[in-house]
Amino acid sequence: MTIKYPNGQLFEPSRSTKNDIKRPNQGHRGMSLESELNQANQFYLQNGLANIHKKPTPIQIVNVEYPKRSAAKITEAYFRQASTTDYNGIYQGRYLDFDAKETANQTSFPLSNVHQHQIDHLDDIKRLGGLSFFIIRFTKRNETYLIDSSLLITYWKNRQENRKSVPYTEIVEQGILIPTGLRPSLPYLNAVDQLIAIH
C-alpha cells in the first residue's frame, strides 16, 4: 500500500534491524512530567473527578511571514508577562494552583528553578484559602513528590541566610511521594487527597 503525505510526497518507512529496536523506558515510559500531568488531567476530566488545565503562556506576536498563500510563519514573538504557575483547576470543591518542576539534581531541588512571581502567586493562593503546591520530579531518581508551597516559600524567604536549594531529604520528609500508576501513569490527586487531609 502506498501512503502519501498531504503535500504528495511518498512516505517511506525506515528499515530497522533487530538491533535498532529501542527498549521501552520503564520509568514513566519516557514521558516528561508535563506530558504525564496533561494525561492525568485528561483522565480526571473524562471521569468527572476534577477540572484541571495547563495555563496557556500569553505571547504577543510581532512579525508574521507568509511564504505561501496557505501558510503563515511566526518569525518574532514575545512573552506578554511572566507566567504564574503551570496548572490550576477545581477538585472536590477546592481550588488548586500548582507548578511542575523537574531536576536532574539528586541531592536537592535548586531554588533557581523557581521565580519570585511564582512564590508570590502561590503564597497569595494559600492566603485566600486555595491549595497551592509544587510537583517536583527528581529525574535521575525517578521519583515525583507533591510539596506544599509553604515549604518552598519558607526556603525562598530564607535563601539569603541559608542554602539556595531544598535538600532532597527534606522533600522526602515533608512531601508526598506520587507512585507510578497505570491509568493515569501519574495519579497525583491521591497525593492531593493527603494534602487536603492535612489542611
CSV table of C-alpha atoms in Angstrom, one decimal:
chain,number,residue,atom,x,y,z
A,1,MET,CA,0.0,0.0,0.0
A,2,THR,CA,1.3,3.5,-0.9
A,3,ILE,CA,1.0,6.2,1.7
A,4,LYS,CA,1.4,9.8,0.8
A,5,TYR,CA,1.9,13.0,2.9
A,6,PRO,CA,-0.6,15.8,2.3
A,7,ASN,CA,2.0,17.5,0.1
A,8,GLY,CA,2.0,14.5,-2.2
A,9,GLN,CA,5.4,13.1,-1.2
A,10,LEU,CA,5.6,9.3,-0.6
A,11,PHE,CA,6.0,8.0,2.9
A,12,GLU,CA,8.9,5.6,3.2
A,13,PRO,CA,9.2,3.7,6.5
A,14,SER,CA,12.7,3.3,7.9
A,15,ARG,CA,14.2,-0.1,7.6
A,16,SER,CA,15.1,-1.1,11.2
A,17,THR,CA,17.1,-4.1,12.2
A,18,LYS,CA,16.5,-6.2,15.3
A,19,ASN,CA,19.4,-4.3,17.0
A,20,ASP,CA,17.8,-0.9,16.2
A,21,ILE,CA,14.7,-1.7,18.3
A,22,LYS,CA,14.6,0.6,21.3
A,23,ARG,CA,13.6,-0.9,24.6
A,24,PRO,CA,10.8,0.9,26.4
A,25,ASN,CA,11.7,3.2,29.3
A,26,GLN,CA,10.1,1.6,32.3
A,27,GLY,CA,10.4,4.7,34.4
A,28,HIS,CA,7.3,6.7,33.4
A,29,ARG,CA,7.8,5.2,29.9
A,30,GLY,CA,9.9,8.2,28.9
A,31,MET,CA,7.2,10.8,29.3
A,32,SER,CA,8.0,14.2,30.6
A,33,LEU,CA,6.4,15.4,33.8
A,34,GLU,CA,4.2,17.8,31.9
A,35,SER,CA,3.0,15.1,29.5
A,36,GLU,CA,2.1,12.9,32.4
A,37,LEU,CA,0.2,15.7,34.2
A,38,ASN,CA,-1.7,16.5,31.0
A,39,GLN,CA,-2.6,12.9,30.5
A,40,ALA,CA,-3.7,12.6,34.2
A,41,ASN,CA,-5.8,15.8,33.9
A,42,GLN,CA,-7.5,14.5,30.7
A,43,PHE,CA,-8.3,11.2,32.6
A,44,TYR,CA,-9.6,13.1,35.6
A,45,LEU,CA,-11.8,15.4,33.4
A,46,GLN,CA,-13.2,12.4,31.3
A,47,ASN,CA,-14.1,10.6,34.5
A,48,GLY,CA,-15.7,13.6,36.2
A,49,LEU,CA,-13.2,13.7,39.0
A,50,ALA,CA,-11.6,17.1,38.5
A,51,ASN,CA,-11.3,20.0,36.1
A,52,ILE,CA,-7.6,21.0,36.0
A,53,HIS,CA,-5.8,22.5,33.0
A,54,LYS,CA,-2.4,23.8,31.9
A,55,LYS,CA,-2.4,27.5,31.7
A,56,PRO,CA,-1.5,28.9,28.3
A,57,THR,CA,1.5,31.2,28.2
A,58,PRO,CA,0.4,34.6,26.9
A,59,ILE,CA,2.5,35.8,23.9
A,60,GLN,CA,2.5,38.9,21.7
A,61,ILE,CA,3.0,38.1,18.0
A,62,VAL,CA,5.1,40.8,16.4
A,63,ASN,CA,6.0,39.6,13.0
A,64,VAL,CA,4.4,37.0,10.6
A,65,GLU,CA,5.8,35.9,7.2
A,66,TYR,CA,3.6,34.3,4.5
A,67,PRO,CA,5.9,32.2,2.4
A,68,LYS,CA,2.9,30.7,0.7
A,69,ARG,CA,-0.7,31.8,0.5
A,70,SER,CA,-1.8,28.9,2.6
A,71,ALA,CA,1.0,29.1,5.2
A,72,ALA,CA,1.9,31.6,7.9
A,73,LYS,CA,5.1,31.5,9.8
A,74,ILE,CA,5.6,33.5,13.1
A,75,THR,CA,9.1,34.9,13.0
A,76,GLU,CA,9.0,37.1,16.1
A,77,ALA,CA,7.0,36.9,19.3
A,78,TYR,CA,7.5,37.9,22.9
A,79,PHE,CA,6.0,36.8,26.3
A,80,ARG,CA,3.5,39.4,27.3
A,81,GLN,CA,4.1,38.9,31.0
A,82,ALA,CA,5.8,36.4,33.3
A,83,SER,CA,3.6,33.4,33.8
A,84,THR,CA,2.5,32.5,37.3
A,85,THR,CA,2.2,28.7,37.6
A,86,ASP,CA,1.6,25.8,35.2
A,87,TYR,CA,-1.8,24.4,36.3
A,88,ASN,CA,-5.0,25.4,38.0
A,89,GLY,CA,-8.5,24.0,38.5
A,90,ILE,CA,-11.1,22.5,40.8
A,91,TYR,CA,-11.1,19.3,42.7
A,92,GLN,CA,-13.6,18.3,45.5
A,93,GLY,CA,-14.7,21.9,45.7
A,94,ARG,CA,-11.2,23.1,46.3
A,95,TYR,CA,-9.3,25.5,44.1
A,96,LEU,CA,-5.9,24.0,43.1
A,97,ASP,CA,-2.9,26.0,41.7
A,98,PHE,CA,0.4,24.4,41.2
A,99,ASP,CA,3.7,24.4,39.3
A,100,ALA,CA,5.6,21.4,37.9
A,101,LYS,CA,9.3,21.2,38.0
A,102,GLU,CA,11.9,18.6,37.0
A,103,THR,CA,15.5,18.4,38.2
A,104,ALA,CA,18.4,16.1,37.4
A,105,ASN,CA,20.0,17.0,40.8
A,106,GLN,CA,19.9,14.0,43.2
A,107,THR,CA,20.6,15.7,46.5
A,108,SER,CA,18.4,18.9,46.4
A,109,PHE,CA,15.9,21.0,44.5
A,110,PRO,CA,17.6,24.2,43.3
A,111,LEU,CA,15.6,27.3,44.1
A,112,SER,CA,16.9,28.8,40.9
A,113,ASN,CA,14.1,26.7,39.2
A,114,VAL,CA,11.6,29.0,40.9
A,115,HIS,CA,10.8,32.7,40.4
A,116,GLN,CA,9.7,35.4,42.8
A,117,HIS,CA,6.4,36.0,41.0
A,118,GLN,CA,5.6,32.3,41.3
A,119,ILE,CA,6.3,32.3,45.0
A,120,ASP,CA,4.1,35.5,45.5
A,121,HIS,CA,1.3,33.9,43.5
A,122,LEU,CA,1.3,30.6,45.4
A,123,ASP,CA,1.5,32.4,48.7
A,124,ASP,CA,-1.5,34.5,47.7
A,125,ILE,CA,-3.5,31.4,46.7
A,126,LYS,CA,-2.7,29.9,50.1
A,127,ARG,CA,-3.7,33.1,51.9
A,128,LEU,CA,-7.1,33.1,50.0
A,129,GLY,CA,-7.9,29.5,51.0
A,130,GLY,CA,-6.8,27.6,47.9
A,131,LEU,CA,-4.4,24.7,47.7
A,132,SER,CA,-1.0,25.7,46.3
A,133,PHE,CA,1.8,23.3,45.8
A,134,PHE,CA,4.6,22.1,43.6
A,135,ILE,CA,5.0,18.8,41.9
A,136,ILE,CA,8.7,18.0,41.7
A,137,ARG,CA,10.3,15.2,39.8
A,138,PHE,CA,13.9,14.0,40.5
A,139,THR,CA,14.5,12.6,37.1
A,140,LYS,CA,17.6,10.5,38.0
A,141,ARG,CA,15.9,9.0,41.0
A,142,ASN,CA,12.7,8.5,39.0
A,143,GLU,CA,10.7,9.9,42.0
A,144,THR,CA,7.9,12.5,41.9
A,145,TYR,CA,6.7,14.4,45.0
A,146,LEU,CA,3.9,16.8,45.8
A,147,ILE,CA,5.3,19.6,48.0
A,148,ASP,CA,3.0,22.0,49.8
A,149,SER,CA,4.1,25.5,48.7
A,150,SER,CA,4.7,26.6,52.3
A,151,LEU,CA,7.9,24.5,52.3
A,152,LEU,CA,9.4,26.2,49.2
A,153,ILE,CA,8.1,29.6,50.3
A,154,THR,CA,10.0,29.2,53.6
A,155,TYR,CA,13.2,28.2,51.9
A,156,TRP,CA,12.7,31.0,49.3
A,157,LYS,CA,12.3,33.7,52.1
A,158,ASN,CA,15.4,32.4,53.9
A,159,ARG,CA,17.6,31.8,50.9
A,160,GLN,CA,19.9,34.7,51.6
A,161,GLU,CA,21.0,33.2,55.0
A,162,ASN,CA,20.5,29.6,54.2
A,163,ARG,CA,21.3,27.3,51.3
A,164,LYS,CA,19.9,28.1,47.8
A,165,SER,CA,18.2,24.7,47.5
A,166,VAL,CA,15.8,22.5,49.3
A,167,PRO,CA,17.5,19.3,50.4
A,168,TYR,CA,16.2,16.0,48.9
A,169,THR,CA,15.9,14.6,52.5
A,170,GLU,CA,13.6,17.5,53.4
A,171,ILE,CA,11.4,16.9,50.4
A,172,VAL,CA,11.2,13.2,51.2
A,173,GLU,CA,10.2,14.0,54.8
A,174,GLN,CA,7.8,16.9,54.1
A,175,GLY,CA,6.5,15.9,50.7
A,176,ILE,CA,4.1,13.2,49.5
A,177,LEU,CA,5.5,10.6,47.1
A,178,ILE,CA,3.4,10.1,44.0
A,179,PRO,CA,3.9,6.4,43.0
A,180,THR,CA,3.6,5.4,39.4
A,181,GLY,CA,0.2,4.3,38.3
A,182,LEU,CA,-1.5,2.6,35.3
A,183,ARG,CA,-4.4,4.9,34.4
A,184,PRO,CA,-3.2,7.6,34.8
A,185,SER,CA,0.5,7.0,35.0
A,186,LEU,CA,0.9,9.8,37.5
A,187,PRO,CA,-2.1,9.7,39.8
A,188,TYR,CA,-1.3,12.9,41.6
A,189,LEU,CA,-4.8,13.5,43.0
A,190,ASN,CA,-4.1,10.7,45.5
A,191,ALA,CA,-1.4,13.0,46.9
A,192,VAL,CA,-3.7,16.0,46.8
A,193,ASP,CA,-6.2,14.0,48.9
A,194,GLN,CA,-3.4,13.6,51.6
A,195,LEU,CA,-2.7,17.3,51.3
A,196,ILE,CA,-6.4,18.1,51.8
A,197,ALA,CA,-6.5,15.8,54.9
A,198,ILE,CA,-3.6,17.8,56.4
A,199,HIS,CA,-5.3,21.2,55.9
